[in-house]
Amino acid sequence: MRLFIQPMIGVFIALVMATAALAPPAHAQSSAVYLATYVEVMPNAIAPGVALLKQYRDASLKEDGNLRAAALAEIDRPNRFVVVEAWRDKAAQEAHGQSVATSKFRDKLKAIADAPYDERINNALYVTQGKNESQSGAIYILTHVDVIPAGKDDCMAALKAMSVDTAADAGNISYEALQQANRGNHFTVMEAWTNRNALDAHAMAAHTRAFRDKLGPIAGALYDERIYKALN
């Protein structure tokens, strides 16, 4: 009996090793850190606000560890902006927060600000690239999704489904669902669309309406959706 068991153990180990070799490697979670910084300047300070944001964006793009920096202006309220950044990791993001360029930006902003800037630090949750569309004239949507703590998992499941469905919508450039680092039940959704018609069609799509219906019972705050254009 012993002579029979030992060869069988050897066969079992060989099968396990072969299965492990064929299995795909586990997907490593991205270490990138995303920032969404909301800025509001006085209505008579739009021009200097735009200039300051462009200066900050350009300086950020040159810093070590920067993956993205975009300055966007809200279409319906041109004195409100958001800066969207992505950094290689937490260390790069923290170094950027202490950089000379960031300090200058914050100091100069004080003189023209209409409200304190609001910086949200996020980690990637579901990041899906849509069709390879031209971004010339694109419009951008940032939505702050806040649900009650008990609804966090349901919200994450709904965002995962939306990341798949939205990527298939005509005119979608990208869809990124981010989770706030210090509040797991707060999310930032960033979308890019080729034009307003594509966005409107998406808003009326069955999957979009179903997503918002799911959020209703677990919402912790108003569904805050803002439409932007890029500062060139």
PDB file of C-alpha atoms in Angstrom, residues 2 4 30 51 54 68 75 85 95 98 102 105 112 115 123 142-143 145 155 159 164 166 168 171 184 192 201 232:
ATOM      1  CA  ARG A   2       2.823   2.400   0.852  1.00  0.00           C
ATOM      2  CA  PHE A   4       1.187   2.653  -4.207  1.00  0.00           C
ATOM      3  CA  SER A  30      -2.296  49.688  -9.557  1.00  0.00           C
ATOM      4  CA  ALA A  51      -3.647  81.358 -16.337  1.00  0.00           C
ATOM      5  CA  LYS A  54      -2.475  76.255 -16.780  1.00  0.00           C
ATOM      6  CA  ARG A  68      -1.366  62.883 -16.031  1.00  0.00           C
ATOM      7  CA  ILE A  75     -19.016  74.648 -18.932  1.00  0.00           C
ATOM      8  CA  GLU A  85      -3.913  64.366 -11.794  1.00  0.00           C
ATOM      9  CA  ALA A  95       6.425  64.866  -3.052  1.00  0.00           C
ATOM     10  CA  GLN A  98       5.340  69.597  -1.032  1.00  0.00           C
ATOM     11  CA  THR A 102       2.328  73.422  -5.658  1.00  0.00           C
ATOM     12  CA  PHE A 105      -0.147  77.663  -6.878  1.00  0.00           C
ATOM     13  CA  ILE A 112      -8.664  85.138  -6.247  1.00  0.00           C
ATOM     14  CA  ALA A 115     -14.055  79.216  -1.892  1.00  0.00           C
ATOM     15  CA  ASN A 123      -7.215  55.110  -5.773  1.00  0.00           C
ATOM     16  CA  LEU A 142     -16.773  64.414 -13.008  1.00  0.00           C
ATOM     17  CA  THR A 143     -19.312  62.980 -10.617  1.00  0.00           C
ATOM     18  CA  VAL A 145     -20.843  59.652  -5.681  1.00  0.00           C
ATOM     19  CA  CYS A 155     -22.166  50.896  -5.085  1.00  0.00           C
ATOM     20  CA  LEU A 159     -19.792  51.045 -10.724  1.00  0.00           C
ATOM     21  CA  VAL A 164     -18.259  47.777 -18.740  1.00  0.00           C
ATOM     22  CA  THR A 166     -20.282  52.726 -20.613  1.00  0.00           C
ATOM     23  CA  ALA A 168     -19.443  50.155 -25.125  1.00  0.00           C
ATOM     24  CA  GLY A 171     -18.676  58.299 -28.315  1.00  0.00           C
ATOM     25  CA  GLY A 184     -14.265  54.140   1.215  1.00  0.00           C
ATOM     26  CA  ALA A 192     -14.676  61.656 -21.371  1.00  0.00           C
ATOM     27  CA  ALA A 201     -27.475  59.417 -25.443  1.00  0.00           C
ATOM     28  CA  ASN A 232      -5.923  74.300 -23.839  1.00  0.00           C
TER      29      ASN A 232
END
